[in-house]
Short mmCIF file of C-alpha atoms in Angstrom, two decimals:
data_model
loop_
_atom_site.label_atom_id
_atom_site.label_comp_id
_atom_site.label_asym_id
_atom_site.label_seq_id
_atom_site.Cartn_x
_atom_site.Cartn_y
_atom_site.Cartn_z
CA UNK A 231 181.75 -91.19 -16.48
CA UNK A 232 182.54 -94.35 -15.39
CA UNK A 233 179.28 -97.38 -16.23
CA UNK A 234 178.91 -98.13 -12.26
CA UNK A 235 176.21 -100.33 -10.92
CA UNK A 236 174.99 -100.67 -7.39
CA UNK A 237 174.58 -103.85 -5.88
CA UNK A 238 171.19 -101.93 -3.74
CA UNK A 239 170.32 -101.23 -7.62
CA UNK A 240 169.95 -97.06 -6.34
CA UNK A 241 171.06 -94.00 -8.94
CA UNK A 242 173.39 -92.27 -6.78
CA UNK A 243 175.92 -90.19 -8.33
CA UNK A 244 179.58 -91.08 -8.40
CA UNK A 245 181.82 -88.48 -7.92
CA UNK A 246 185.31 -88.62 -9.95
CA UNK A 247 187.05 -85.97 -8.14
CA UNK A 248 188.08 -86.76 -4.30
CA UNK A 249 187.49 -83.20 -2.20
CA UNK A 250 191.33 -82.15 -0.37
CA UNK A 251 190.24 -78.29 0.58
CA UNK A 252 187.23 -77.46 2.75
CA UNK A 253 185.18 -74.68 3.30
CA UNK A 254 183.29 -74.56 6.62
CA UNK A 255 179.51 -73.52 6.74
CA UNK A 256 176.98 -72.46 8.97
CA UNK A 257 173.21 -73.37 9.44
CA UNK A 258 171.73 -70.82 11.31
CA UNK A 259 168.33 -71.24 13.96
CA UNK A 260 165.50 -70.53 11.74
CA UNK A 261 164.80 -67.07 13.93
CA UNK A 262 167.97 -65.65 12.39
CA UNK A 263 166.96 -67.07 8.88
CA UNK A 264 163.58 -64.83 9.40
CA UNK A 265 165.58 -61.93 10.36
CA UNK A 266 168.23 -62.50 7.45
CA UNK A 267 165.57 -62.91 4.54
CA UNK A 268 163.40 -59.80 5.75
CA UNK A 269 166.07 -57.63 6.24
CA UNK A 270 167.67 -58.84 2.43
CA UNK A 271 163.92 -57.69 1.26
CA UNK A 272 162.73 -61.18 0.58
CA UNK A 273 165.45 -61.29 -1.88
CA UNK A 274 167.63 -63.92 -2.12
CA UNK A 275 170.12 -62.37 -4.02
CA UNK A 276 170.49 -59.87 -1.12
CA UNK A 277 171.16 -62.21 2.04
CA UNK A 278 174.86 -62.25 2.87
CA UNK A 279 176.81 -65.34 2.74
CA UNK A 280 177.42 -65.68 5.97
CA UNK A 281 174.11 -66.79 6.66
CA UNK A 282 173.38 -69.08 4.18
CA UNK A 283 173.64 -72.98 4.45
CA UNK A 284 173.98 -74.14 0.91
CA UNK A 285 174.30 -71.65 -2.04
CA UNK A 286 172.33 -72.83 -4.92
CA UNK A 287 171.47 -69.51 -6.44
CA UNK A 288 173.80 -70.01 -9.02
CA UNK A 289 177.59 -71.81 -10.57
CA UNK A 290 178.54 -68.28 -11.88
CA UNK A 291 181.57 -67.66 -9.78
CA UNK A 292 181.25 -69.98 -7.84
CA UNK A 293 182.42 -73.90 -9.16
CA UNK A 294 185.13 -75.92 -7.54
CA UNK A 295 188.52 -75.46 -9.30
CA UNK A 296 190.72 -78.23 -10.06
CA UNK A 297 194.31 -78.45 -8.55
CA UNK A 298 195.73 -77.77 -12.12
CA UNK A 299 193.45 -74.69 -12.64
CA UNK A 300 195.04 -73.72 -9.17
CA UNK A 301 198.88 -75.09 -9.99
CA UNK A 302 198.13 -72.37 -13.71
CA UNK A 303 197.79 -69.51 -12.08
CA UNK A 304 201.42 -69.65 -10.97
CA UNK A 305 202.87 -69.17 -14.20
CA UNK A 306 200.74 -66.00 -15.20
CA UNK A 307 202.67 -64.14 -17.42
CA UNK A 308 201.47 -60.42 -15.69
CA UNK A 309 201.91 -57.77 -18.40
CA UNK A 310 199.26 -55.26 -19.36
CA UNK A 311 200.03 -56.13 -23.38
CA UNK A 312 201.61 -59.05 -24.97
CA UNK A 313 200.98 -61.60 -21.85
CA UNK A 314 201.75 -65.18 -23.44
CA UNK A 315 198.87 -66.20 -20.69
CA UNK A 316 196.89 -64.52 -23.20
CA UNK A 317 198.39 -66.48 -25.85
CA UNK A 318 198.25 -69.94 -23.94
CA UNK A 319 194.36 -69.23 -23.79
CA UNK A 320 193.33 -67.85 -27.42
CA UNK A 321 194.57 -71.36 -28.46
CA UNK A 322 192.83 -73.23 -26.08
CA UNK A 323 189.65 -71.67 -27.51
CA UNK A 324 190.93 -71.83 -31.01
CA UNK A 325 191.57 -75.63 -31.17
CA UNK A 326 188.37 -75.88 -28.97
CA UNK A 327 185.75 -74.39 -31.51
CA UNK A 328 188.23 -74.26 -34.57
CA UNK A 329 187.81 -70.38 -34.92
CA UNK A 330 189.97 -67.71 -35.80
CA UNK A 331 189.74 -65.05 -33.51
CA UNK A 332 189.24 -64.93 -30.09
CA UNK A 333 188.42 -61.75 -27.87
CA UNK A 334 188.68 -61.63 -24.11
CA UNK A 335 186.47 -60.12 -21.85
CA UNK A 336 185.61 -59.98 -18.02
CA UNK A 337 182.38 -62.17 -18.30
CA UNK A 338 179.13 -63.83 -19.98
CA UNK A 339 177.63 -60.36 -19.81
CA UNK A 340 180.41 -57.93 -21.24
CA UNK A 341 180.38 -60.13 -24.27
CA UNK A 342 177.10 -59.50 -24.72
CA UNK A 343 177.38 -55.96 -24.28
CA UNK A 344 179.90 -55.98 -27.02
CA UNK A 345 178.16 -57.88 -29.78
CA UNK A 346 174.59 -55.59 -28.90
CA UNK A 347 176.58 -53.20 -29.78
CA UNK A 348 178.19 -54.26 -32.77
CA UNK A 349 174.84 -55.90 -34.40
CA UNK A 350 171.61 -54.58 -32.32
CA UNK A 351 170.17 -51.08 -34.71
CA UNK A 352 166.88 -49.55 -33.25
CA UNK A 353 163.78 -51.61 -34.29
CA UNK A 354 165.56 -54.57 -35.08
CA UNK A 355 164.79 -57.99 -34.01
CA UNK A 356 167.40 -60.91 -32.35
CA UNK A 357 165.78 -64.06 -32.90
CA UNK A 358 166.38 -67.18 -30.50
CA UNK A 359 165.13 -69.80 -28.63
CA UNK A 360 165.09 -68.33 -25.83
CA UNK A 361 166.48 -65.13 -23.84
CA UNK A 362 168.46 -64.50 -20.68
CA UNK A 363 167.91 -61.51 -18.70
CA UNK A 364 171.21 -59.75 -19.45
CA UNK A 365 170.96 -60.48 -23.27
CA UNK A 366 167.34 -59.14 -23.11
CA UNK A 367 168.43 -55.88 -21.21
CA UNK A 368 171.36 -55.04 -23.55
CA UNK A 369 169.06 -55.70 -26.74
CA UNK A 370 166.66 -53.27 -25.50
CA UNK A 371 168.74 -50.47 -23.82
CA UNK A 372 170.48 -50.52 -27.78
CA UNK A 373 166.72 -50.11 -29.00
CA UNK A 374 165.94 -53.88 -30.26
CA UNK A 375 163.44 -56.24 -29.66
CA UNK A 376 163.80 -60.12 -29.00
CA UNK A 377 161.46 -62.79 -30.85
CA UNK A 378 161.58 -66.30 -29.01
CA UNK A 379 161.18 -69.16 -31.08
CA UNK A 380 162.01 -71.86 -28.58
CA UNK A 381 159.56 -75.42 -29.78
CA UNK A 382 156.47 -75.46 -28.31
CA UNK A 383 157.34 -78.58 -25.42
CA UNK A 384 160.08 -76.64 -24.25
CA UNK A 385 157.64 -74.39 -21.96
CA UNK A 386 156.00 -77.61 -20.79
CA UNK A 387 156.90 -78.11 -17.50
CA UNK A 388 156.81 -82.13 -17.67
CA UNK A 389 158.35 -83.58 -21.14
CA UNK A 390 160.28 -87.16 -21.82
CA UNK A 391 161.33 -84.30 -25.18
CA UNK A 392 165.53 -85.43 -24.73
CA UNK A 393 166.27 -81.78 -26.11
CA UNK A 394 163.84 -78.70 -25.24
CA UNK A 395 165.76 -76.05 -25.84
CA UNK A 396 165.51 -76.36 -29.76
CA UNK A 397 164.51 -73.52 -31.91
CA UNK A 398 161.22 -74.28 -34.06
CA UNK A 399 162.23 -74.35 -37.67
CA UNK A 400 159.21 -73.38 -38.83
CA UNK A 401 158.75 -70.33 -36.28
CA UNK A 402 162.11 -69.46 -37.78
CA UNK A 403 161.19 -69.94 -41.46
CA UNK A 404 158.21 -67.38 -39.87
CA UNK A 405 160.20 -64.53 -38.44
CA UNK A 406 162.28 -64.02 -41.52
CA UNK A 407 159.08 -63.91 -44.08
CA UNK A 408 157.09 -61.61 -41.29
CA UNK A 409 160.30 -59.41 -39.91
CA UNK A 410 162.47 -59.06 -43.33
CA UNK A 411 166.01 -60.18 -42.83
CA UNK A 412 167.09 -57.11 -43.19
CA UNK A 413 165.00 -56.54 -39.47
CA UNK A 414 166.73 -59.69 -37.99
CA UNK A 415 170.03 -58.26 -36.38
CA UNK A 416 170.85 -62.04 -35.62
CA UNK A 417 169.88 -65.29 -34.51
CA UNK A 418 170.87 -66.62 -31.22
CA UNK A 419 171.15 -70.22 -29.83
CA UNK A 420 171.76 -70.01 -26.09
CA UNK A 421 173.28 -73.90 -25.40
CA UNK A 422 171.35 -75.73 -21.95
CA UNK A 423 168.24 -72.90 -21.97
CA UNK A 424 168.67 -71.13 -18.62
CA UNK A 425 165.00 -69.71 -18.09
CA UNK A 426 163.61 -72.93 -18.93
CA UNK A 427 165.44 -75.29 -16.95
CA UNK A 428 168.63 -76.06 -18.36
CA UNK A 429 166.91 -78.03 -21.82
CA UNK A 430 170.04 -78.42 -24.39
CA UNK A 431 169.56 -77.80 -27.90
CA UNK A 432 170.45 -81.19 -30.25
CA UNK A 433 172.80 -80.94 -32.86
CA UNK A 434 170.83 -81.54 -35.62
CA UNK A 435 168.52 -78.54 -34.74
CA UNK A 436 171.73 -76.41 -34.80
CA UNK A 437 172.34 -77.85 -38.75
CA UNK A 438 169.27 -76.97 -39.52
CA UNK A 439 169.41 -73.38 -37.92
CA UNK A 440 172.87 -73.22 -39.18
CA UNK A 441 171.65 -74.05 -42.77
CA UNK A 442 168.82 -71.50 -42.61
CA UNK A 443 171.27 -68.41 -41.50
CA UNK A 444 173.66 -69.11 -44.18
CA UNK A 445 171.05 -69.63 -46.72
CA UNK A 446 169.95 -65.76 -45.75
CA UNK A 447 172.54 -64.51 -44.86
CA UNK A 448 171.66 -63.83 -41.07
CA UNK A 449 174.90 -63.79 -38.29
CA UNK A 450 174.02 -66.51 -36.00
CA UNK A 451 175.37 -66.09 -32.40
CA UNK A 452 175.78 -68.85 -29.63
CA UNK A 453 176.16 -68.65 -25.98
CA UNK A 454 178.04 -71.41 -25.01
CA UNK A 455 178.06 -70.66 -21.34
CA UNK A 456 176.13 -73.93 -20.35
CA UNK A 457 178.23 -75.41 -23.09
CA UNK A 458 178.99 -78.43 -21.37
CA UNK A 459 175.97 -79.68 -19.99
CA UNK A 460 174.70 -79.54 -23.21
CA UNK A 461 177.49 -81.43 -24.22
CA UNK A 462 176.95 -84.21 -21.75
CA UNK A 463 173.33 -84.62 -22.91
CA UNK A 464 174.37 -84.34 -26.52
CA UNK A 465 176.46 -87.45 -25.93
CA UNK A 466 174.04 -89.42 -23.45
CA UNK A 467 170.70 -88.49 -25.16
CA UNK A 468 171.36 -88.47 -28.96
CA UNK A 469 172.67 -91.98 -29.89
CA UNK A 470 174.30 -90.54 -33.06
CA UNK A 471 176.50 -89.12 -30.68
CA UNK A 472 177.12 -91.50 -28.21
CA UNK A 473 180.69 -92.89 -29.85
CA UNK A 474 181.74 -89.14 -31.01
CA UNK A 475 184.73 -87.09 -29.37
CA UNK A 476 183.71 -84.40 -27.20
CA UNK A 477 185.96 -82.22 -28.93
CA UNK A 478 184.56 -83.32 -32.27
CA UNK A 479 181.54 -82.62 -31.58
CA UNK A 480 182.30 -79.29 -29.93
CA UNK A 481 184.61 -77.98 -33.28
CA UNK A 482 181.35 -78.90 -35.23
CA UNK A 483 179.44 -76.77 -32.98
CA UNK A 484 182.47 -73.65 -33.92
CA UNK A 485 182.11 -74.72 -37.44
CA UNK A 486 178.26 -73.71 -37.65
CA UNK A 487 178.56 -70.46 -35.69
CA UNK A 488 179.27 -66.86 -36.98
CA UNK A 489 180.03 -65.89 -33.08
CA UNK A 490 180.31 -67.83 -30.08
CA UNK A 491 180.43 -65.78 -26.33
CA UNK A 492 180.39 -67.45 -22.99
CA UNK A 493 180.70 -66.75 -19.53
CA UNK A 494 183.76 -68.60 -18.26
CA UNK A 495 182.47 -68.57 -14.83
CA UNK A 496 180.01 -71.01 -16.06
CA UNK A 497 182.05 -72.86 -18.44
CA UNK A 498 185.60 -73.76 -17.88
CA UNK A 499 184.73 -73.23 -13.92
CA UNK A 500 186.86 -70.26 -13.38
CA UNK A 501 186.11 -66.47 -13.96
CA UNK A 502 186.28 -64.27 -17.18
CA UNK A 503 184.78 -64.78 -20.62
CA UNK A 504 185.02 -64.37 -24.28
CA UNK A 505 184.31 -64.07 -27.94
CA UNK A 506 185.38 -65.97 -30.52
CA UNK A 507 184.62 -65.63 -34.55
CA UNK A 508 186.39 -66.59 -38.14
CA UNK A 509 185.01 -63.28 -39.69
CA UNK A 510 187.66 -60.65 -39.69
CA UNK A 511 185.10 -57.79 -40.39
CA UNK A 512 183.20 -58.43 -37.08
CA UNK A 513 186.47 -59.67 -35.02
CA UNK A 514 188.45 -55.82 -35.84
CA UNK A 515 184.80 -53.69 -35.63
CA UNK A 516 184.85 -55.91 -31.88
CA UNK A 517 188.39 -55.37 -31.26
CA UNK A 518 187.69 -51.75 -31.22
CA UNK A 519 185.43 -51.76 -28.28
CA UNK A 520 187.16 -53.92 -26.08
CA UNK A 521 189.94 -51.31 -24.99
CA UNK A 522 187.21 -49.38 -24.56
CA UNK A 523 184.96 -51.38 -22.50
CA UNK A 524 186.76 -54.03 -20.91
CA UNK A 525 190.59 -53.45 -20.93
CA UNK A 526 193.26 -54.22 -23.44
CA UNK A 527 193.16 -56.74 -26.31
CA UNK A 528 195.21 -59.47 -24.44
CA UNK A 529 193.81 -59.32 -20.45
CA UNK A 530 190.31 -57.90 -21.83
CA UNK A 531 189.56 -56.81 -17.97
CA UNK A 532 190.66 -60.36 -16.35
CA UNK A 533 193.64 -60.92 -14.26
CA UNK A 534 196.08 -63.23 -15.98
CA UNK A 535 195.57 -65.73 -12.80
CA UNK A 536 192.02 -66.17 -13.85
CA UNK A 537 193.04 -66.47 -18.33
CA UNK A 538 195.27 -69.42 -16.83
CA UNK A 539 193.10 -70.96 -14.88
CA UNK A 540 189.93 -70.63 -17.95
CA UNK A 541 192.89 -72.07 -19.86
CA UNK A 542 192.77 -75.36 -18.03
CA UNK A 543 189.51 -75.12 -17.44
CA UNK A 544 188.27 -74.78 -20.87
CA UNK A 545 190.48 -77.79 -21.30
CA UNK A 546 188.89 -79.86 -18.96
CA UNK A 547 185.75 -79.30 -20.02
CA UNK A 548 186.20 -81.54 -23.02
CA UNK A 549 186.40 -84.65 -20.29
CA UNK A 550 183.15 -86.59 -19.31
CA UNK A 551 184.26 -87.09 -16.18
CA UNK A 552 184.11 -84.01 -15.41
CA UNK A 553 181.20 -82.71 -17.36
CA UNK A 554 178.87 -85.30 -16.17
CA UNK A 555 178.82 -84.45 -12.32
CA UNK A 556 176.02 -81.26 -12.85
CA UNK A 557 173.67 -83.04 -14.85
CA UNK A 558 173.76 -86.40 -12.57
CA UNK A 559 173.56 -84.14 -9.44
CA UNK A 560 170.43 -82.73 -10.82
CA UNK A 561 169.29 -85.75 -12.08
CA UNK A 562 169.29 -87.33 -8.62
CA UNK A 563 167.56 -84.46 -7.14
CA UNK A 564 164.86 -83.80 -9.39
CA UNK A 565 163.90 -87.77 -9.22
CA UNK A 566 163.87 -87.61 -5.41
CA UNK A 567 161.27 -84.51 -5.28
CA UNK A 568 159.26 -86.35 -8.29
CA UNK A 569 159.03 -89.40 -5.85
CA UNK A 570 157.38 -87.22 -2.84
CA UNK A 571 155.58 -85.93 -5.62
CA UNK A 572 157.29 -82.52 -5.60
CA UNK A 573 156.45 -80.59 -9.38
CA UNK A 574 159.98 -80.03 -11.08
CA UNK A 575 161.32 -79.56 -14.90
CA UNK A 576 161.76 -82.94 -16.80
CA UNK A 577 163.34 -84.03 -18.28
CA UNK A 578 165.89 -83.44 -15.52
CA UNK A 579 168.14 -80.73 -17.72
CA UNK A 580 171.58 -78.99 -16.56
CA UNK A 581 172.62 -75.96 -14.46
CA UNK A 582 170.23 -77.21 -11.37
CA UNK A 583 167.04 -78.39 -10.53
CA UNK A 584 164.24 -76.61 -11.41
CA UNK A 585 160.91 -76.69 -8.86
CA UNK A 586 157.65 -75.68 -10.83
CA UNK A 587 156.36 -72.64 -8.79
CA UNK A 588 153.30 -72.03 -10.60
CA UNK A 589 152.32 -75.54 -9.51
CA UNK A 590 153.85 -75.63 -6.12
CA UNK A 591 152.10 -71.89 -5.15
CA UNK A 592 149.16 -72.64 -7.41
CA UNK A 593 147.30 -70.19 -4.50
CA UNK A 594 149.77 -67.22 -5.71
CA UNK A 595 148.69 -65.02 -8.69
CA UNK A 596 151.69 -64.75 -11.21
CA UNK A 597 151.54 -60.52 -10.53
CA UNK A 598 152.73 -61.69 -6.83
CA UNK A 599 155.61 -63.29 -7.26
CA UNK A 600 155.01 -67.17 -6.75
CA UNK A 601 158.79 -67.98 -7.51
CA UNK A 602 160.28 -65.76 -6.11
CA UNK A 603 158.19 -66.40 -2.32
CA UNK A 604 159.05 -69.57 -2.88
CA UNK A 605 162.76 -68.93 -2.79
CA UNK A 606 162.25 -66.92 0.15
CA UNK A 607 160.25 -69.74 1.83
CA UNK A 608 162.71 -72.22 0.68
CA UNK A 609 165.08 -70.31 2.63
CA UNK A 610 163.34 -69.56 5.52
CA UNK A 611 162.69 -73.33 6.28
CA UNK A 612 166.53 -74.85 5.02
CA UNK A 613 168.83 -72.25 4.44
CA UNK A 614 169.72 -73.23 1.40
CA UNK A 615 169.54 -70.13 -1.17
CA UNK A 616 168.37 -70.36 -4.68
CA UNK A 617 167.32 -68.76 -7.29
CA UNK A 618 163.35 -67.21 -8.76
CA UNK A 619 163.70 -67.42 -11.69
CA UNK A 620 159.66 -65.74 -13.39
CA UNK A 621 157.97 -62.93 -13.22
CA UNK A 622 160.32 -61.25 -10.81
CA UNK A 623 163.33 -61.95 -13.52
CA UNK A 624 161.13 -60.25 -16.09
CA UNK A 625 160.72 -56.45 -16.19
CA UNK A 626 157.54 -54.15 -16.44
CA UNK A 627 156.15 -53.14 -19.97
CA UNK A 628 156.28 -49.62 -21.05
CA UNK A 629 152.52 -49.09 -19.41
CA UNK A 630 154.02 -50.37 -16.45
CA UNK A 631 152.07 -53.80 -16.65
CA UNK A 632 153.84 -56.84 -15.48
CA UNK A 633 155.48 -59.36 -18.29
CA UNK A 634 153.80 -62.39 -17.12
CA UNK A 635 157.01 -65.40 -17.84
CA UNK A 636 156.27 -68.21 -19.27
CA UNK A 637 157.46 -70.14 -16.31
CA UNK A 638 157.78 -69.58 -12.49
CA UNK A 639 161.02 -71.53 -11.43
CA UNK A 640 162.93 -71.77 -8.62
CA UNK A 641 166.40 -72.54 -9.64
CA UNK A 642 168.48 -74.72 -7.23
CA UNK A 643 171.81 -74.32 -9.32
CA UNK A 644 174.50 -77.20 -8.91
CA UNK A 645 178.02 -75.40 -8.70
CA UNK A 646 180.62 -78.12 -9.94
CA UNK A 647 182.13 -80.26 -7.35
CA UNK A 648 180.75 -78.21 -4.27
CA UNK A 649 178.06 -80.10 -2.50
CA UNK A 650 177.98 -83.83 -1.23
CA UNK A 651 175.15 -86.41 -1.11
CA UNK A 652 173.77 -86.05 2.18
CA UNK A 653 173.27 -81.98 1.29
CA UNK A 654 171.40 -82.84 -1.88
CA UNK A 655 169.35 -85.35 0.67
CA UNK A 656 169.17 -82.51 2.71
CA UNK A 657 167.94 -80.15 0.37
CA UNK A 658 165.19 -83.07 -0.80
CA UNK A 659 164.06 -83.18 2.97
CA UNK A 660 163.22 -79.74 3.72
CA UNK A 661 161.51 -79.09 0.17
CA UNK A 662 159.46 -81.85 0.83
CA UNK A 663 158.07 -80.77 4.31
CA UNK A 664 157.56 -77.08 2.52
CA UNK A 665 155.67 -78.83 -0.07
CA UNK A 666 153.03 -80.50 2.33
CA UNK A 667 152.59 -76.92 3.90
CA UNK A 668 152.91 -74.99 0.42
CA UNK A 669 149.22 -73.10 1.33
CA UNK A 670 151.19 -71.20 4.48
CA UNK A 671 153.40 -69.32 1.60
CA UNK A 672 151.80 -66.31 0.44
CA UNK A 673 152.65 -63.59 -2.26
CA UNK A 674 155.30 -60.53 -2.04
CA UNK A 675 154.89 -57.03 -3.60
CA UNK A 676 157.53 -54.89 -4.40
CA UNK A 677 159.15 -52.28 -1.55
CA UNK A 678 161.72 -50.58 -4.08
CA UNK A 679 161.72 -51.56 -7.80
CA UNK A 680 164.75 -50.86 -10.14
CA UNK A 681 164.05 -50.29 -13.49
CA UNK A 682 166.16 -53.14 -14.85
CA UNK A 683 167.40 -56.26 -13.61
CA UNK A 684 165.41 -55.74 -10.59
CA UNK A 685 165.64 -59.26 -9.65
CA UNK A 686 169.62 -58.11 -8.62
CA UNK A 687 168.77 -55.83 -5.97
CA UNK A 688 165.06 -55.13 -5.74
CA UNK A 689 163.27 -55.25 -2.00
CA UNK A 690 159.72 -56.73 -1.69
CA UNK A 691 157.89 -57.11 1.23
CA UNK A 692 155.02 -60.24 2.14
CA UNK A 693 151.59 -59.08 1.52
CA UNK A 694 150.82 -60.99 4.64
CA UNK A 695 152.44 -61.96 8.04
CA UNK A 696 153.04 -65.74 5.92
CA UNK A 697 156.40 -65.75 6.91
CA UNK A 698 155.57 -66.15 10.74
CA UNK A 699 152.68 -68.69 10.48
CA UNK A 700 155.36 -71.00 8.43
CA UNK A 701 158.11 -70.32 10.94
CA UNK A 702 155.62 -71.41 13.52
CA UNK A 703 154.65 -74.81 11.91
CA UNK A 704 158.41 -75.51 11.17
CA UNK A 705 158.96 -75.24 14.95
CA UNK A 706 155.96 -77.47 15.71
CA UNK A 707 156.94 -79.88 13.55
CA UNK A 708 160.76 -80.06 13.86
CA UNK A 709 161.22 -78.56 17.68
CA UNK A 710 164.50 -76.96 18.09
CA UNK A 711 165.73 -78.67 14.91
CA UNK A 712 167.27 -75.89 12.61
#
């Protein structure tokens, strides 16, 4: 990233990319958005596309690729076994993280279905800073149990911590003399802590981690899919760091790690995933289940279009250039909504922006949803999409009590290279206005409830006729504005 300064003396981001394909989008009257968001159930993840302004729910999927992700895919090598696309990409990963073996799979979650399988027994324990929703549904459905050991400051909302997604060492140290090793299946480090707003995890906390596992001999797993932002603060935030080699630092990373998985549709902004590891035992007990799950050993359920275009991807992810526009989107963002005094994650972390619903719905209990209204407010009154990310995200105990999260987030992701200044001042805008009328927002109760992941495709319902009263004040205030 280049060292820019204003003459005006503002932060505003820099793109280093130029945009040469367009995708047109719609901002429908605020009527339709009411119709749209209670027919999806008040579930964001439910609206169609069509009627959404700006998709922040997530980057999964959904990032910009480059014109020589999209020049790769025309040299696919399309063959069921043996494709040399295959080939092209296992080295790409193995001079990446400096690993042996390298296992293909269709995405972030497949991976982890694959490695629950191979290390999760009944009663036992994965340790980690923190968990993500699939990981914590294929622990459990295997019949383990998750332990989060994430530092304290990393479930305060408001921190000037530079990394707050590091495990505590001495909640580690804990587990292991409470649980028994031979309890822990593994330890996991997820890189850029989704739930918690993107915080990265610093290199030395992964030594030290690193150093403990070996030391007992516990498997330690990372999930690099937010691999580069944590990258990009690694280099900005750490000043041991600041002169280092991406890819230095990211073969270090390899070197520490029994297994590394990641969702390529978060990393290497294309679709697919993977799983790499230097121990043979693990890498042929995997290799067994991959037929079996996924597809064969060398297009593990992708199309050889998309292994090409990780390839690159993957490739370009070692360039700060490129890995800096997410976190200085966010960035931007969050210090606009701190200025109108708008409650968000700091410090500003990677993935998106993340808006503090507990404080912004202080009115809603936690048992009613106060994230995941506020996504369906945010909607309502912009129709820009994101993401709850709380209590809704959780799932019920056995008694059928709520788990109450730690945090109630909305998530306004930042897909790479897909939205422009004047959206993100957009996006500022309308929060703001919703923030001054937060008390009209009221709570939602379920209408149909899976039993897992029910944030996917569960239906709620308002517990009161909220959204009319705020349609009505955004129409008094903004007239036949949409």
């Amino acid at each position: 990233m280049p060292n820019v300064k204003f003459f005006s003396g503002e932060n505003i981001p820099l793109e280093m990319h130029k945009v040469r394909m367009v995708q047109r989008v719609y901002l429908n009257p605020i009527e339709e958005r009411a119709n749209s968001i209670k027919e999806a159930g008040y579930n964001t993840f439910l609206l169609r596309n069509r009627d959404i302004f700006l998709d922040m729910l997530t980057d999964s999927g959904v990032n910009a690729m480059s014109e020589n992700q999209y020049a790769s895919m025309l040299q696919a090598d399309d063959s069921y076994a043996g494709s040399e696309t295959y080939y092209r990409l296992e080295s790409v990963l193995q001079d990446m993280f400096n690993m042996q073996y390298f296992l293909p799979a269709h995405q972030g979650r497949a991976c982890e279905h694959i490695i629950a399988k191979l290390l999760v027994t009944p009663g036992s324990t994965a340790v980690m800073n923190y968990h993500f929703t699939t990981t914590k549904a294929h622990i459990c459905m295997v019949g383990g149990e998750i332990e989060e050991i994430i530092i304290d400051e990393g479930l305060q909302i408001s921190s000037e911590l530079p990394f707050k997604g590091n495990l505590d060492i001495e909640k580690l140290k804990a587990s292991i003399a409470r649980l028994g090793k031979d309890k822990i299946c593994f330890v996991r480090i997820e890189a850029g802590t989704n739930l918690v707003g993107g915080q990265p995890v610093s290199m030395d906390n992964m030594r030290e981690v690193s150093k403990i596992c070996r030391a007992e001999g516990l498997t330690l797993v990372y999930d690099a899919s937010l691999l580069s932002d944590n990258l990009y603060f690694i280099k900005t935030r750490d000043p041991n760091f600041k002169d280092t080699d991406i890819r230095e630092i990211t073969r270090e990373i390899g070197s520490m790690m029994d297994i590394i998985y990641f969702s390529a549709r978060k990393l290497g902004a294309a679709r697919g995933g993977g799983i790499l590891t230097s121990n043979n035992e693990m890498f042929m007990k995997m290799r067994e289940m991959i037929p079996l799950y996924e597809g064969f050993l060398t297009y593990g359920g992708m199309s050889v279009r998309e292994m090409e275009a990780m390839a690159i991807g993957l490739q370009e992810s070692m360039d700060m250039d490129i890995i800096s526009q997410t976190p200085i989107f966010v960035e931007v963002l969050c210090k606009e909504l701190l200025a109108k005094g708008v409650p968000v994650v700091t410090p500003p972390g990677g993935l998106g922006c993340h808006v503090d619903a507990r404080q912004f719905c202080e009115h809603i209990p936690q048992e009613k949803y106060p994230a995941g209204a506020l996504a369906a407010a945010f909607y309502l009154c912009s129709g820009v999409r994101g993401m709850e990310r709380g209590t809704l995200s959780e799932q019920r105990n056995p008694d059928g009590s709520e788990t109450l999260a730690h945090m109630e987030l909305l998530r306004l992701a930042f897909p790479k290279r897909v939205f422009t200044l004047s959206q993100v001042k957009y996006v500022a805008d309308r929060l703001t206005w919703l923030y001054e009328n937060r008390k009209l927002i009221g709570g939602l109760t379920f209408e149909e409830e899976p039993r897992v992941l029910r944030f996917f495709f569960g239906r709620l319902k308002p517990l009161t006729n909220w959204p009319d009263e705020l349609l009505k004040k955004f129409r008094a205030d903004f007239g036949e504005s949409l």
